[in-house]
Amino acid sequence: MVAQPLEPDMTPIAPLALLDTLLDTWKPQIGDAFAGYRNHCQRMAAFTLALLPGASDDDRRKIAIAACFHDLGIWSDGTIDYLPPSSRRARDYLASQGLQAWTPEVELMIDEHHKLRRFKDPAYPLVEAFRKADLIDVSLGLIKFGVPGDTVRALKAAYPNEGFHKTLMGLAGSWFKRHPLSP
């Protein structure tokens, strides 16, 4: 999978509208971390699209849904062990929209996004692209998986960090202090 610059109508600066709509629902729970999480999600979605040139409209919707929910359990359920509640929230949303057929793929996108090893099931190409996109963002663009440096820089400028990585480190530190035997 070779990353391509985004097509003109899918510039990295254009946000996914569905992603913003979904995130706005959770703004009260996310609170002060909202801008940072929103920007992280938009960068991830754009990196995923850069890794999947020619993504269909359905793929773009799946990416937006997975991006919204992938770390949401941190705030919705107040836990650093957030993958299960994040997947559950995505599953509930998909059911509410009559999109249950998308559940396995979206849940895999969420559940696998922190894995360091490649996701190899060719039936779900979005999962591997999404995993790579998160690693691009978490590494602050040091790891690119072939996404052009200009695209990485444009996304970082369009969607600034807003303290997102610092927020995650603070939440992790707070969790470890309260639950030293449950990292």
PDB file of C-alpha atoms in Angstrom:
ATOM      1  CA  MET A   1       0.000   0.000   0.000  1.00  0.00           C
ATOM      2  CA  VAL A   2       1.684   3.182  -1.227  1.00  0.00           C
ATOM      3  CA  ALA A   3       0.369   6.441   0.158  1.00  0.00           C
ATOM      4  CA  GLN A   4      -0.676   9.100  -2.270  1.00  0.00           C
ATOM      5  CA  PRO A   5      -1.268  12.812  -1.849  1.00  0.00           C
ATOM      6  CA  LEU A   6      -4.982  13.402  -1.421  1.00  0.00           C
ATOM      7  CA  GLU A   7      -7.050  14.292  -4.471  1.00  0.00           C
ATOM      8  CA  PRO A   8      -8.028  17.976  -4.775  1.00  0.00           C
ATOM      9  CA  ASP A   9     -11.561  17.376  -3.453  1.00  0.00           C
ATOM     10  CA  MET A  10     -10.136  15.463  -0.469  1.00  0.00           C
ATOM     11  CA  THR A  11      -7.471  17.895   0.642  1.00  0.00           C
ATOM     12  CA  PRO A  12      -6.076  17.184   4.079  1.00  0.00           C
ATOM     13  CA  ILE A  13      -7.443  20.501   5.275  1.00  0.00           C
ATOM     14  CA  ALA A  14     -11.078  19.644   4.485  1.00  0.00           C
ATOM     15  CA  PRO A  15     -12.584  18.025   7.602  1.00  0.00           C
ATOM     16  CA  LEU A  16     -14.875  15.032   7.402  1.00  0.00           C
ATOM     17  CA  ALA A  17     -18.240  16.623   8.187  1.00  0.00           C
ATOM     18  CA  LEU A  18     -19.692  13.422   9.688  1.00  0.00           C
ATOM     19  CA  LEU A  19     -16.741  13.196  12.068  1.00  0.00           C
ATOM     20  CA  ASP A  20     -17.321  16.728  13.326  1.00  0.00           C
ATOM     21  CA  THR A  21     -21.064  16.057  13.705  1.00  0.00           C
ATOM     22  CA  LEU A  22     -20.399  12.910  15.741  1.00  0.00           C
ATOM     23  CA  LEU A  23     -17.765  14.571  17.896  1.00  0.00           C
ATOM     24  CA  ASP A  24     -19.996  17.555  18.671  1.00  0.00           C
ATOM     25  CA  THR A  25     -22.376  15.145  20.438  1.00  0.00           C
ATOM     26  CA  TRP A  26     -19.578  14.248  22.879  1.00  0.00           C
ATOM     27  CA  LYS A  27     -18.220  17.756  23.431  1.00  0.00           C
ATOM     28  CA  PRO A  28     -19.637  18.068  26.991  1.00  0.00           C
ATOM     29  CA  GLN A  29     -18.026  14.785  28.094  1.00  0.00           C
ATOM     30  CA  ILE A  30     -14.676  15.538  26.431  1.00  0.00           C
ATOM     31  CA  GLY A  31     -14.618  19.037  27.899  1.00  0.00           C
ATOM     32  CA  ASP A  32     -11.338  20.954  27.771  1.00  0.00           C
ATOM     33  CA  ALA A  33      -9.683  18.203  25.734  1.00  0.00           C
ATOM     34  CA  PHE A  34     -12.201  18.583  22.900  1.00  0.00           C
ATOM     35  CA  ALA A  35     -10.101  20.669  20.482  1.00  0.00           C
ATOM     36  CA  GLY A  36      -7.121  18.355  20.864  1.00  0.00           C
ATOM     37  CA  TYR A  37      -9.190  15.191  20.418  1.00  0.00           C
ATOM     38  CA  ARG A  38     -11.110  16.641  17.477  1.00  0.00           C
ATOM     39  CA  ASN A  39      -7.893  17.598  15.724  1.00  0.00           C
ATOM     40  CA  HIS A  40      -6.317  14.206  16.448  1.00  0.00           C
ATOM     41  CA  CYS A  41      -9.381  12.508  14.932  1.00  0.00           C
ATOM     42  CA  GLN A  42      -9.362  14.713  11.838  1.00  0.00           C
ATOM     43  CA  ARG A  43      -5.611  14.151  11.308  1.00  0.00           C
ATOM     44  CA  MET A  44      -6.105  10.394  11.707  1.00  0.00           C
ATOM     45  CA  ALA A  45      -8.996  10.349   9.249  1.00  0.00           C
ATOM     46  CA  ALA A  46      -7.004  12.336   6.694  1.00  0.00           C
ATOM     47  CA  PHE A  47      -3.928  10.110   7.139  1.00  0.00           C
ATOM     48  CA  THR A  48      -6.160   7.065   6.623  1.00  0.00           C
ATOM     49  CA  LEU A  49      -7.523   8.581   3.413  1.00  0.00           C
ATOM     50  CA  ALA A  50      -3.998   9.398   2.240  1.00  0.00           C
ATOM     51  CA  LEU A  51      -3.123   5.725   2.707  1.00  0.00           C
ATOM     52  CA  LEU A  52      -6.259   4.613   0.811  1.00  0.00           C
ATOM     53  CA  PRO A  53      -6.495   6.617  -2.401  1.00  0.00           C
ATOM     54  CA  GLY A  54      -9.895   6.197  -3.979  1.00  0.00           C
ATOM     55  CA  ALA A  55     -11.725   5.336  -0.740  1.00  0.00           C
ATOM     56  CA  SER A  56     -15.458   4.966  -1.319  1.00  0.00           C
ATOM     57  CA  ASP A  57     -18.072   7.143   0.351  1.00  0.00           C
ATOM     58  CA  ASP A  58     -18.930   4.215   2.643  1.00  0.00           C
ATOM     59  CA  ASP A  59     -15.248   3.852   3.545  1.00  0.00           C
ATOM     60  CA  ARG A  60     -15.071   7.571   4.348  1.00  0.00           C
ATOM     61  CA  ARG A  61     -18.113   7.173   6.635  1.00  0.00           C
ATOM     62  CA  LYS A  62     -16.569   4.150   8.377  1.00  0.00           C
ATOM     63  CA  ILE A  63     -13.341   6.095   8.862  1.00  0.00           C
ATOM     64  CA  ALA A  64     -15.246   9.047  10.357  1.00  0.00           C
ATOM     65  CA  ILE A  65     -17.180   6.772  12.729  1.00  0.00           C
ATOM     66  CA  ALA A  66     -14.105   4.831  13.846  1.00  0.00           C
ATOM     67  CA  ALA A  67     -12.124   8.048  14.285  1.00  0.00           C
ATOM     68  CA  CYS A  68     -14.812   9.591  16.500  1.00  0.00           C
ATOM     69  CA  PHE A  69     -15.096   6.601  18.774  1.00  0.00           C
ATOM     70  CA  HIS A  70     -11.544   5.159  18.756  1.00  0.00           C
ATOM     71  CA  ASP A  71     -10.362   6.849  21.995  1.00  0.00           C
ATOM     72  CA  LEU A  72     -13.722   8.146  23.229  1.00  0.00           C
ATOM     73  CA  GLY A  73     -13.972   5.728  26.173  1.00  0.00           C
ATOM     74  CA  ILE A  74     -11.325   7.837  27.928  1.00  0.00           C
ATOM     75  CA  TRP A  75     -13.963  10.528  28.432  1.00  0.00           C
ATOM     76  CA  SER A  76     -17.289   8.720  28.019  1.00  0.00           C
ATOM     77  CA  ASP A  77     -16.373   6.067  30.593  1.00  0.00           C
ATOM     78  CA  GLY A  78     -13.548   7.794  32.464  1.00  0.00           C
ATOM     79  CA  THR A  79     -10.999   5.053  31.876  1.00  0.00           C
ATOM     80  CA  ILE A  80      -7.594   4.532  30.333  1.00  0.00           C
ATOM     81  CA  ASP A  81      -8.751   0.993  29.538  1.00  0.00           C
ATOM     82  CA  TYR A  82     -10.891   2.605  26.870  1.00  0.00           C
ATOM     83  CA  LEU A  83     -10.948   0.220  23.915  1.00  0.00           C
ATOM     84  CA  PRO A  84     -13.921  -1.881  25.137  1.00  0.00           C
ATOM     85  CA  PRO A  85     -16.141   1.130  25.918  1.00  0.00           C
ATOM     86  CA  SER A  86     -15.034   2.882  22.724  1.00  0.00           C
ATOM     87  CA  SER A  87     -16.019  -0.179  20.665  1.00  0.00           C
ATOM     88  CA  ARG A  88     -19.309  -0.468  22.539  1.00  0.00           C
ATOM     89  CA  ARG A  89     -20.172   3.184  21.855  1.00  0.00           C
ATOM     90  CA  ALA A  90     -19.377   2.730  18.144  1.00  0.00           C
ATOM     91  CA  ARG A  91     -21.472  -0.461  18.023  1.00  0.00           C
ATOM     92  CA  ASP A  92     -24.407   1.365  19.663  1.00  0.00           C
ATOM     93  CA  TYR A  93     -24.104   4.238  17.179  1.00  0.00           C
ATOM     94  CA  LEU A  94     -23.988   1.875  14.196  1.00  0.00           C
ATOM     95  CA  ALA A  95     -27.064   0.022  15.487  1.00  0.00           C
ATOM     96  CA  SER A  96     -28.932   3.315  15.921  1.00  0.00           C
ATOM     97  CA  GLN A  97     -28.206   4.127  12.271  1.00  0.00           C
ATOM     98  CA  GLY A  98     -29.114   0.685  10.886  1.00  0.00           C
ATOM     99  CA  LEU A  99     -25.468   0.070   9.969  1.00  0.00           C
ATOM    100  CA  GLN A 100     -24.923  -3.161  11.914  1.00  0.00           C
ATOM    101  CA  ALA A 101     -23.219  -4.733   8.878  1.00  0.00           C
ATOM    102  CA  TRP A 102     -20.329  -2.298   9.410  1.00  0.00           C
ATOM    103  CA  THR A 103     -19.853  -3.277  13.057  1.00  0.00           C
ATOM    104  CA  PRO A 104     -17.136  -5.947  12.625  1.00  0.00           C
ATOM    105  CA  GLU A 105     -14.921  -3.661  10.536  1.00  0.00           C
ATOM    106  CA  VAL A 106     -15.407  -0.528  12.647  1.00  0.00           C
ATOM    107  CA  GLU A 107     -14.796  -2.489  15.866  1.00  0.00           C
ATOM    108  CA  LEU A 108     -11.597  -3.949  14.374  1.00  0.00           C
ATOM    109  CA  MET A 109     -10.473  -0.444  13.407  1.00  0.00           C
ATOM    110  CA  ILE A 110     -10.904   0.634  17.011  1.00  0.00           C
ATOM    111  CA  ASP A 111      -9.586  -2.520  18.691  1.00  0.00           C
ATOM    112  CA  GLU A 112      -6.489  -2.819  16.487  1.00  0.00           C
ATOM    113  CA  HIS A 113      -5.460   0.835  16.241  1.00  0.00           C
ATOM    114  CA  HIS A 114      -2.718   0.589  18.898  1.00  0.00           C
ATOM    115  CA  LYS A 115      -1.152  -2.614  17.639  1.00  0.00           C
ATOM    116  CA  LEU A 116       2.453  -2.362  16.550  1.00  0.00           C
ATOM    117  CA  ARG A 117       2.216  -5.350  14.222  1.00  0.00           C
ATOM    118  CA  ARG A 118       0.530  -5.203  10.853  1.00  0.00           C
ATOM    119  CA  PHE A 119      -3.116  -6.248  10.579  1.00  0.00           C
ATOM    120  CA  LYS A 120      -3.129  -8.837   7.817  1.00  0.00           C
ATOM    121  CA  ASP A 121      -6.768  -9.671   7.027  1.00  0.00           C
ATOM    122  CA  PRO A 122      -7.289  -8.486   3.420  1.00  0.00           C
ATOM    123  CA  ALA A 123     -11.060  -8.483   3.970  1.00  0.00           C
ATOM    124  CA  TYR A 124     -10.659  -5.334   6.068  1.00  0.00           C
ATOM    125  CA  PRO A 125      -8.154  -2.942   4.425  1.00  0.00           C
ATOM    126  CA  LEU A 126      -9.437   0.012   6.468  1.00  0.00           C
ATOM    127  CA  VAL A 127      -8.151  -1.598   9.677  1.00  0.00           C
ATOM    128  CA  GLU A 128      -4.491  -1.538   8.657  1.00  0.00           C
ATOM    129  CA  ALA A 129      -4.690   1.954   7.162  1.00  0.00           C
ATOM    130  CA  PHE A 130      -6.377   3.236  10.345  1.00  0.00           C
ATOM    131  CA  ARG A 131      -3.711   1.582  12.520  1.00  0.00           C
ATOM    132  CA  LYS A 132      -0.975   3.229  10.469  1.00  0.00           C
ATOM    133  CA  ALA A 133      -2.755   6.600  10.578  1.00  0.00           C
ATOM    134  CA  ASP A 134      -2.843   6.537  14.386  1.00  0.00           C
ATOM    135  CA  LEU A 135       0.855   5.692  14.517  1.00  0.00           C
ATOM    136  CA  ILE A 136       1.635   8.549  12.133  1.00  0.00           C
ATOM    137  CA  ASP A 137      -0.203  10.926  14.438  1.00  0.00           C
ATOM    138  CA  VAL A 138       1.061   9.531  17.744  1.00  0.00           C
ATOM    139  CA  SER A 139       4.631   9.730  16.429  1.00  0.00           C
ATOM    140  CA  LEU A 140       3.965  13.372  15.496  1.00  0.00           C
ATOM    141  CA  GLY A 141       4.708  12.475  11.880  1.00  0.00           C
ATOM    142  CA  LEU A 142       8.105  10.892  12.485  1.00  0.00           C
ATOM    143  CA  ILE A 143       6.680   7.631  11.119  1.00  0.00           C
ATOM    144  CA  LYS A 144       4.923   8.291   7.805  1.00  0.00           C
ATOM    145  CA  PHE A 145       4.273   4.936   6.073  1.00  0.00           C
ATOM    146  CA  GLY A 146       4.795   6.721   2.766  1.00  0.00           C
ATOM    147  CA  VAL A 147       2.410   9.620   3.399  1.00  0.00           C
ATOM    148  CA  PRO A 148       4.145  12.616   1.799  1.00  0.00           C
ATOM    149  CA  GLY A 149       5.846  14.961   4.253  1.00  0.00           C
ATOM    150  CA  ASP A 150       3.916  17.888   2.761  1.00  0.00           C
ATOM    151  CA  THR A 151       0.652  16.159   3.659  1.00  0.00           C
ATOM    152  CA  VAL A 152       1.830  15.490   7.224  1.00  0.00           C
ATOM    153  CA  ARG A 153       2.942  19.102   7.666  1.00  0.00           C
ATOM    154  CA  ALA A 154      -0.308  20.467   6.167  1.00  0.00           C
ATOM    155  CA  LEU A 155      -2.402  18.356   8.512  1.00  0.00           C
ATOM    156  CA  LYS A 156      -0.373  19.319  11.565  1.00  0.00           C
ATOM    157  CA  ALA A 157      -0.816  22.982  10.614  1.00  0.00           C
ATOM    158  CA  ALA A 158      -4.529  22.676   9.811  1.00  0.00           C
ATOM    159  CA  TYR A 159      -5.288  20.627  12.937  1.00  0.00           C
ATOM    160  CA  PRO A 160      -2.809  21.674  15.624  1.00  0.00           C
ATOM    161  CA  ASN A 161      -2.092  19.364  18.529  1.00  0.00           C
ATOM    162  CA  GLU A 162      -3.896  21.593  21.078  1.00  0.00           C
ATOM    163  CA  GLY A 163      -2.203  19.674  23.903  1.00  0.00           C
ATOM    164  CA  PHE A 164      -3.650  16.298  22.874  1.00  0.00           C
ATOM    165  CA  HIS A 165      -0.509  14.260  23.524  1.00  0.00           C
ATOM    166  CA  LYS A 166       0.090  16.067  26.811  1.00  0.00           C
ATOM    167  CA  THR A 167      -3.507  15.338  27.856  1.00  0.00           C
ATOM    168  CA  LEU A 168      -3.025  11.634  27.133  1.00  0.00           C
ATOM    169  CA  MET A 169       0.181  11.520  29.172  1.00  0.00           C
ATOM    170  CA  GLY A 170      -1.538  13.279  32.086  1.00  0.00           C
ATOM    171  CA  LEU A 171      -4.495  10.894  31.975  1.00  0.00           C
ATOM    172  CA  ALA A 172      -2.184   7.878  31.839  1.00  0.00           C
ATOM    173  CA  GLY A 173      -0.120   9.172  34.775  1.00  0.00           C
ATOM    174  CA  SER A 174      -3.247   9.801  36.828  1.00  0.00           C
ATOM    175  CA  TRP A 175      -4.574   6.317  36.039  1.00  0.00           C
ATOM    176  CA  PHE A 176      -1.296   4.643  37.005  1.00  0.00           C
ATOM    177  CA  LYS A 177      -1.242   6.474  40.348  1.00  0.00           C
ATOM    178  CA  ARG A 178      -4.720   5.195  41.212  1.00  0.00           C
ATOM    179  CA  HIS A 179      -4.300   1.729  39.651  1.00  0.00           C
ATOM    180  CA  PRO A 180      -0.610   0.799  39.875  1.00  0.00           C
ATOM    181  CA  LEU A 181      -1.325  -2.895  39.373  1.00  0.00           C
ATOM    182  CA  SER A 182      -3.579  -2.330  36.334  1.00  0.00           C
ATOM    183  CA  PRO A 183      -1.577  -0.569  33.645  1.00  0.00           C
TER     184      PRO A 183
END
